[in-house]
GROMACS .gro file of C-alpha atoms in nm:
model
  320
    1MET     CA    1  11.953  13.559  11.315
    2ALA     CA    2  11.939  13.215  11.072
    3ARG     CA    3  11.627  13.160  11.255
    4GLU     CA    4  11.508  13.558  11.167
    5ALA     CA    5  11.559  13.473  10.842
    6ARG     CA    6  11.442  13.089  10.805
    7ASP     CA    7  11.014  13.187  10.995
    8ARG     CA    8  11.105  13.489  10.761
    9TYR     CA    9  10.841  13.368  10.482
   10ASP     CA   10  10.731  13.019  10.324
   11LEU     CA   11  10.980  12.806  10.235
   12SER     CA   12  10.727  12.740   9.917
   13ASP     CA   13  10.800  13.106   9.795
   14VAL     CA   14  11.146  13.097   9.842
   15ILE     CA   15  11.154  12.731   9.620
   16GLY     CA   16  10.838  12.861   9.468
   17PRO     CA   17  11.069  12.985   9.151
   18TYR     CA   18  11.309  12.729   9.087
   19THR     CA   19  10.956  12.428   9.064
   20LYS     CA   20  10.654  12.503   9.056
   21LEU     CA   21  10.413  12.369   9.407
   22GLU     CA   22  10.097  12.228   9.433
   23PRO     CA   23   9.906  12.205   9.750
   24ARG     CA   24   9.856  11.829   9.842
   25GLY     CA   25   9.568  11.711  10.065
   26ALA     CA   26   9.384  11.950  10.316
   27SER     CA   27   9.664  12.125  10.452
   28ARG     CA   28   9.732  12.502  10.306
   29SER     CA   29  10.112  12.445  10.434
   30GLU     CA   30  10.159  12.110  10.245
   31LYS     CA   31  10.271  12.099   9.839
   32VAL     CA   32  10.392  11.908   9.651
   33GLY     CA   33  10.642  11.933   9.309
   34LEU     CA   34  10.911  11.792   9.092
   35CYS     CA   35  11.222  11.803   9.240
   36PRO     CA   36  11.501  12.097   9.126
   37PHE     CA   37  11.805  11.903   9.212
   38HIS     CA   38  11.743  11.620   8.970
   39ASN     CA   39  11.517  11.520   8.660
   40GLU     CA   40  11.205  11.357   8.680
   41ARG     CA   41  10.902  11.325   8.571
   42THR     CA   42  10.648  11.244   8.872
   43PRO     CA   43  10.635  11.488   9.162
   44SER     CA   44  10.859  11.379   9.477
   45PHE     CA   45  10.965  11.685   9.593
   46GLU     CA   46  10.755  11.733   9.968
   47VAL     CA   47  10.733  12.118  10.082
   48ASN     CA   48  10.602  12.186  10.426
   49ASP     CA   49  10.552  12.550  10.503
   50ASP     CA   50  10.375  12.454  10.941
   51LYS     CA   51  10.770  12.328  10.946
   52GLY     CA   52  10.952  12.553  10.719
   53THR     CA   53  11.089  12.160  10.607
   54TYR     CA   54  11.140  12.014  10.217
   55HIS     CA   55  11.248  11.624  10.184
   56CYS     CA   56  11.276  11.466   9.784
   57TRP     CA   57  11.225  11.077   9.787
   58GLY     CA   58  11.427  11.100   9.465
   59CYS     CA   59  11.768  11.239   9.548
   60LYS     CA   60  11.706  11.233   9.948
   61ALA     CA   61  11.754  11.617   9.940
   62GLY     CA   62  11.609  11.810  10.250
   63GLY     CA   63  11.625  12.097  10.480
   64ASP     CA   64  11.558  12.420  10.597
   65ALA     CA   65  11.575  12.752  10.374
   66ILE     CA   66  11.896  12.809  10.421
   67HIS     CA   67  12.005  12.451  10.306
   68PHE     CA   68  11.799  12.485  10.012
   69LEU     CA   69  11.945  12.819   9.862
   70MET     CA   70  12.336  12.654   9.985
   71ASN     CA   71  12.205  12.387   9.744
   72ILE     CA   72  12.019  12.523   9.481
   73LYS     CA   73  12.310  12.859   9.475
   74GLY     CA   74  12.552  12.673   9.530
   75ILE     CA   75  12.648  12.943   9.780
   76ARG     CA   76  12.779  12.989  10.163
   77TRP     CA   77  12.557  12.925  10.476
   78ARG     CA   78  12.586  13.302  10.535
   79GLU     CA   79  12.544  13.379  10.229
   80ALA     CA   80  12.195  13.190  10.233
   81VAL     CA   81  12.110  13.403  10.505
   82GLU     CA   82  12.178  13.765  10.416
   83TRP     CA   83  11.988  13.708  10.110
   84LEU     CA   84  11.673  13.500  10.308
   85LEU     CA   85  11.749  13.831  10.539
   86GLY     CA   86  11.734  14.094  10.179
   87ALA     CA   87  11.455  13.937   9.972
   88GLU     CA   88  11.161  14.095   9.822
   89LEU     CA   89  10.919  13.832   9.917
   90PRO     CA   90  10.563  13.785  10.081
   91ARG     CA   91  10.636  13.804  10.497
   92VAL     CA   92  10.420  13.631  10.744
   93SER     CA   93  10.381  13.694  11.127
   94PRO     CA   94  10.341  13.469  11.346
   95GLU     CA   95  10.002  13.541  11.392
   96GLU     CA   96   9.912  13.432  11.005
   97ARG     CA   97  10.086  13.137  11.083
   98ALA     CA   98   9.921  13.037  11.398
   99ARG     CA   99   9.595  13.124  11.176
  100ARG     CA  100   9.655  12.880  10.890
  101LYS     CA  101   9.725  12.578  11.139
  102ALA     CA  102   9.381  12.659  11.320
  103GLU     CA  103   9.209  12.656  10.924
  104ASP     CA  104   9.423  12.356  10.883
  105GLU     CA  105   9.318  12.154  11.163
  106GLN     CA  106   8.922  12.281  11.132
  107ARG     CA  107   8.921  12.178  10.757
  108ARG     CA  108   9.151  11.825  10.810
  109ALA     CA  109   8.856  11.802  11.094
  110GLY     CA  110   8.599  11.835  10.854
  111ARG     CA  111   8.672  11.654  10.611
  112ILE     CA  112   8.712  11.332  10.836
  113ALA     CA  113   8.397  11.406  10.997
  114LEU     CA  114   8.249  11.363  10.629
  115ALA     CA  115   8.454  11.055  10.566
  116ARG     CA  116   8.284  10.902  10.842
  117ALA     CA  117   7.896  10.990  10.780
  118ILE     CA  118   7.969  10.767  10.458
  119TRP     CA  119   8.160  10.506  10.634
  120ASN     CA  120   7.852  10.551  10.895
  121GLY     CA  121   7.591  10.542  10.657
  122ALA     CA  122   7.724  10.242  10.428
  123GLY     CA  123   7.628   9.889  10.532
  124PRO     CA  124   7.730   9.503  10.499
  125PRO     CA  125   7.843   9.426  10.105
  126GLY     CA  126   7.692   9.101  10.062
  127ARG     CA  127   7.402   9.104   9.818
  128THR     CA  128   7.473   9.421   9.766
  129PRO     CA  129   7.678   9.575   9.415
  130ALA     CA  130   7.982   9.609   9.640
  131GLU     CA  131   7.992   9.219   9.674
  132VAL     CA  132   7.915   9.203   9.263
  133TYR     CA  133   8.126   9.421   9.205
  134ALA     CA  134   8.455   9.232   9.404
  135ARG     CA  135   8.340   8.905   9.229
  136SER     CA  136   8.358   9.022   8.908
  137ARG     CA  137   8.710   9.040   8.950
  138GLY     CA  138   8.765   8.708   9.042
  139ILE     CA  139   8.703   8.806   9.416
  140THR     CA  140   8.602   8.537   9.607
  141MET     CA  141   8.665   8.498   9.917
  142PRO     CA  142   8.441   8.697  10.234
  143LEU     CA  143   8.509   9.047  10.201
  144PRO     CA  144   8.634   9.165  10.558
  145ASP     CA  145   8.460   9.418  10.770
  146THR     CA  146   8.661   9.702  10.605
  147ILE     CA  147   8.497   9.714  10.295
  148ARG     CA  148   8.091   9.834  10.296
  149PHE     CA  149   7.866   9.916  10.037
  150ALA     CA  150   7.703  10.212  10.048
  151MET     CA  151   7.394  10.475   9.869
  152THR     CA  152   7.672  10.797   9.822
  153PRO     CA  153   7.744  11.161   9.605
  154ARG     CA  154   7.996  11.142   9.385
  155TRP     CA  155   8.052  11.529   9.474
  156TYR     CA  156   7.997  11.767   9.881
  157ASP     CA  157   8.029  12.121   9.853
  158PRO     CA  158   8.205  12.152  10.252
  159GLU     CA  159   8.033  12.455  10.231
  160SER     CA  160   7.717  12.458  10.171
  161GLY     CA  161   7.671  12.123  10.309
  162GLU     CA  162   7.500  12.000   9.933
  163ALA     CA  163   7.599  11.746   9.745
  164GLY     CA  164   7.480  11.481   9.437
  165ARG     CA  165   7.275  11.242   9.392
  166ASP     CA  166   7.390  10.908   9.516
  167TYR     CA  167   7.549  10.650   9.294
  168PRO     CA  168   7.623  10.268   9.436
  169ALA     CA  169   7.957  10.230   9.580
  170MET     CA  170   8.205  10.002   9.730
  171VAL     CA  171   8.341  10.189  10.034
  172CYS     CA  172   8.634  10.132  10.176
  173ALA     CA  173   8.728  10.241  10.528
  174LEU     CA  174   9.128  10.369  10.547
  175GLN     CA  175   9.213  10.377  10.914
  176ASP     CA  176   9.500  10.570  11.042
  177ALA     CA  177   9.834  10.388  11.271
  178ALA     CA  178   9.596  10.456  11.579
  179GLY     CA  179   9.346  10.219  11.416
  180ALA     CA  180   9.045  10.570  11.369
  181ILE     CA  181   8.901  10.573  11.021
  182THR     CA  182   8.998  10.915  10.887
  183ALA     CA  183   8.911  10.902  10.474
  184VAL     CA  184   8.698  10.665  10.309
  185GLN     CA  185   8.791  10.592   9.911
  186CYS     CA  186   8.418  10.488   9.730
  187VAL     CA  187   8.456  10.290   9.390
  188TYR     CA  188   8.147  10.355   9.198
  189LEU     CA  189   7.983  10.170   9.060
  190GLN     CA  190   7.691  10.047   8.767
  191HIS     CA  191   7.499   9.784   8.620
  192GLY     CA  192   7.475   9.657   8.937
  193GLY     CA  193   7.837   9.634   8.997
  194ARG     CA  194   7.907   9.490   8.747
  195GLU     CA  195   8.194   9.731   8.617
  196LYS     CA  196   8.281  10.031   8.775
  197TYR     CA  197   8.168  10.423   8.702
  198ARG     CA  198   8.204  10.527   8.372
  199ARG     CA  199   8.104  10.869   8.211
  200ILE     CA  200   8.302  11.058   7.962
  201ARG     CA  201   8.333  11.480   8.059
  202GLU     CA  202   8.519  11.747   7.816
  203GLY     CA  203   8.659  11.440   7.617
  204GLN     CA  204   8.799  11.292   7.972
  205ALA     CA  205   8.689  10.957   8.144
  206VAL     CA  206   8.622  11.040   8.496
  207PRO     CA  207   8.731  10.866   8.791
  208ALA     CA  208   8.535  10.573   8.905
  209LYS     CA  209   8.755  10.622   9.234
  210LEU     CA  210   8.662  10.904   9.513
  211THR     CA  211   8.833  10.931   9.778
  212TRP     CA  212   8.645  11.117  10.072
  213GLY     CA  213   8.844  11.239  10.407
  214VAL     CA  214   9.198  11.309  10.487
  215LEU     CA  215   9.416  11.037  10.291
  216PRO     CA  216   9.776  11.069  10.355
  217GLY     CA  217   9.852  10.865  10.628
  218SER     CA  218   9.597  10.585  10.613
  219ALA     CA  219   9.530  10.247  10.518
  220LEU     CA  220   9.326   9.999  10.361
  221ARG     CA  221   9.348   9.729  10.588
  222LEU     CA  222   9.287   9.383  10.498
  223GLY     CA  223   9.435   9.201  10.765
  224PRO     CA  224   9.490   9.299  11.154
  225ALA     CA  225   9.784   9.523  11.249
  226CYS     CA  226  10.079   9.263  11.282
  227ASP     CA  227  10.517   9.261  11.233
  228ARG     CA  228  10.488   9.205  10.893
  229ILE     CA  229  10.210   9.347  10.659
  230THR     CA  230  10.203   9.368  10.270
  231LEU     CA  231  10.100   9.691  10.147
  232CYS     CA  232  10.017   9.704   9.804
  233GLU     CA  233   9.785  10.062   9.582
  234GLY     CA  234   9.474   9.991   9.477
  235PRO     CA  235   9.167   9.750   9.715
  236GLU     CA  236   9.116   9.558   9.413
  237ASP     CA  237   9.487   9.448   9.408
  238GLY     CA  238   9.481   9.437   9.764
  239LEU     CA  239   9.140   9.200   9.750
  240THR     CA  240   9.330   9.021   9.503
  241LEU     CA  241   9.650   8.902   9.733
  242ALA     CA  242   9.474   8.895  10.061
  243GLN     CA  243   9.274   8.582   9.882
  244GLU     CA  244   9.619   8.450   9.716
  245MET     CA  245   9.817   8.449  10.066
  246PRO     CA  246   9.508   8.414  10.377
  247ASP     CA  247   9.800   8.398  10.640
  248ARG     CA  248   9.952   8.749  10.538
  249SER     CA  249   9.787   9.074  10.666
  250VAL     CA  250   9.725   9.294  10.319
  251TRP     CA  251   9.665   9.698  10.362
  252VAL     CA  252   9.637   9.920  10.101
  253SER     CA  253   9.741  10.284  10.060
  254CYS     CA  254   9.468  10.362   9.764
  255GLY     CA  255   9.689  10.565   9.553
  256THR     CA  256  10.002  10.494   9.409
  257ALA     CA  257  10.186  10.794   9.516
  258MET     CA  258  10.042  10.727   9.890
  259LEU     CA  259  10.203  10.460   9.900
  260HIS     CA  260  10.534  10.566  10.082
  261GLN     CA  261  10.324  10.752  10.293
  262ILE     CA  262  10.144  10.520  10.525
  263ALA     CA  263  10.160  10.553  10.910
  264LEU     CA  264  10.232  10.280  11.051
  265PRO     CA  265  10.143  10.172  11.413
  266PRO     CA  266  10.484   9.999  11.640
  267GLU     CA  267  10.329   9.619  11.579
  268VAL     CA  268  10.470   9.682  11.254
  269THR     CA  269  10.859   9.636  11.203
  270ALA     CA  270  10.880   9.500  10.808
  271VAL     CA  271  10.635   9.548  10.477
  272THR     CA  272  10.682   9.369  10.196
  273LEU     CA  273  10.526   9.628   9.875
  274ALA     CA  274  10.345   9.418   9.612
  275GLY     CA  275  10.396   9.726   9.376
  276ASP     CA  276  10.262   9.718   9.019
  277ASN     CA  277  10.451   9.690   8.651
  278GLY     CA  278  10.549   9.958   8.451
  279GLU     CA  279  10.741  10.274   8.560
  280ALA     CA  280  10.482  10.489   8.842
  281GLY     CA  281  10.480  10.101   9.028
  282HIS     CA  282  10.831  10.047   9.061
  283LYS     CA  283  10.896  10.429   9.075
  284ALA     CA  284  10.633  10.406   9.375
  285VAL     CA  285  10.841  10.151   9.527
  286LEU     CA  286  11.157  10.269   9.532
  287ARG     CA  287  11.000  10.604   9.697
  288ALA     CA  288  10.888  10.413   9.990
  289MET     CA  289  11.131  10.149  10.042
  290SER     CA  290  11.338  10.470  10.092
  291ALA     CA  291  11.045  10.574  10.334
  292TYR     CA  292  11.009  10.277  10.512
  293ARG     CA  293  11.359  10.164  10.627
  294ALA     CA  294  11.450  10.528  10.694
  295HIS     CA  295  11.206  10.442  10.940
  296GLY     CA  296  11.409  10.168  11.064
  297LEU     CA  297  11.118   9.896  10.870
  298GLY     CA  298  11.276   9.624  10.705
  299VAL     CA  299  11.134   9.598  10.385
  300ASP     CA  300  11.136   9.403  10.001
  301SER     CA  301  10.918   9.332   9.750
  302VAL     CA  302  10.727   9.141   9.472
  303PHE     CA  303  10.589   9.216   9.188
  304PRO     CA  304  10.340   9.048   8.946
  305ALA     CA  305  10.460   8.875   8.598
  306PRO     CA  306  10.594   9.098   8.372
  307SER     CA  307  10.310   9.031   8.162
  308PHE     CA  308  10.054   9.176   8.412
  309LYS     CA  309   9.989   9.530   8.458
  310ASP     CA  310   9.890   9.467   8.851
  311TRP     CA  311   9.841   9.113   9.082
  312ASN     CA  312   9.442   9.115   9.032
  313ASP     CA  313   9.514   9.146   8.601
  314GLN     CA  314   9.717   8.825   8.647
  315LEU     CA  315   9.436   8.664   8.956
  316ASN     CA  316   9.230   8.741   8.600
  317GLY     CA  317   9.458   8.616   8.346
  318LYS     CA  318   9.460   8.952   8.194
  319GLY     CA  319   9.779   9.039   8.017
  320ARG     CA  320   9.932   9.404   7.912
   0.00000   0.00000   0.00000
């Protein structure tokens, strides 16, 4: 009876009245939102409809639909089961779940194929705007093989195959735990690489960095897989740390929200989290420390000097 009650609905429909959930990544089954169990400004509450589970990286709340109802309503296990059996929510059949899973897998495969096509169309960064950009950020070391240069669009239509005009970009290869490329982050450039791409649209700056493929779980590797890695948020910070600490293997999550989600290979047994200063950076490190310790890894953290926002600013003497 309990399994029937749990599997009858999408967990996100059960949780939806208590917090707004947004899709995450390529999968329709994965959603994220603000935790309904504690006050927060940055979403750390994750829901997976395919698995029927939720988890908060902030307060550590987690479980299935029954656990959620018990905790949010303050009711007992049997009452939660009865509530689910009597709820007027959209029912989801096993066939519908199987169809969704197949669609998610197809969508994921398409995104990864696009990322690999961009990577395969890119070339060495030497004497290109990608190298100019790296040097402008104080990076003097040779750029690693996971950095390339490409002329590549800023938008793609996955259904029609249409794409926009090409722009120069520093292309970063992101790899999963097995070392396969599953995403690329493109740092779009202008003025021959002396600056990141800058445009204002409807009063807002458009992002200079766009990621193609499947980002969650993957990382830009600026060094080999080994027993201890240093993990940071952005490519510029990663290159800075790799240059300043040539004896350390530096990896990059390519996003603050991704810092805790890297799928690490078995060789890695310890992680040093090199965070950014500021509230978002410190919260990301705390969440990542919790996540990696839960996987049995040794974890510590370091930050730039307080007067600098990030590691690259510290390298270049650009205080906050």
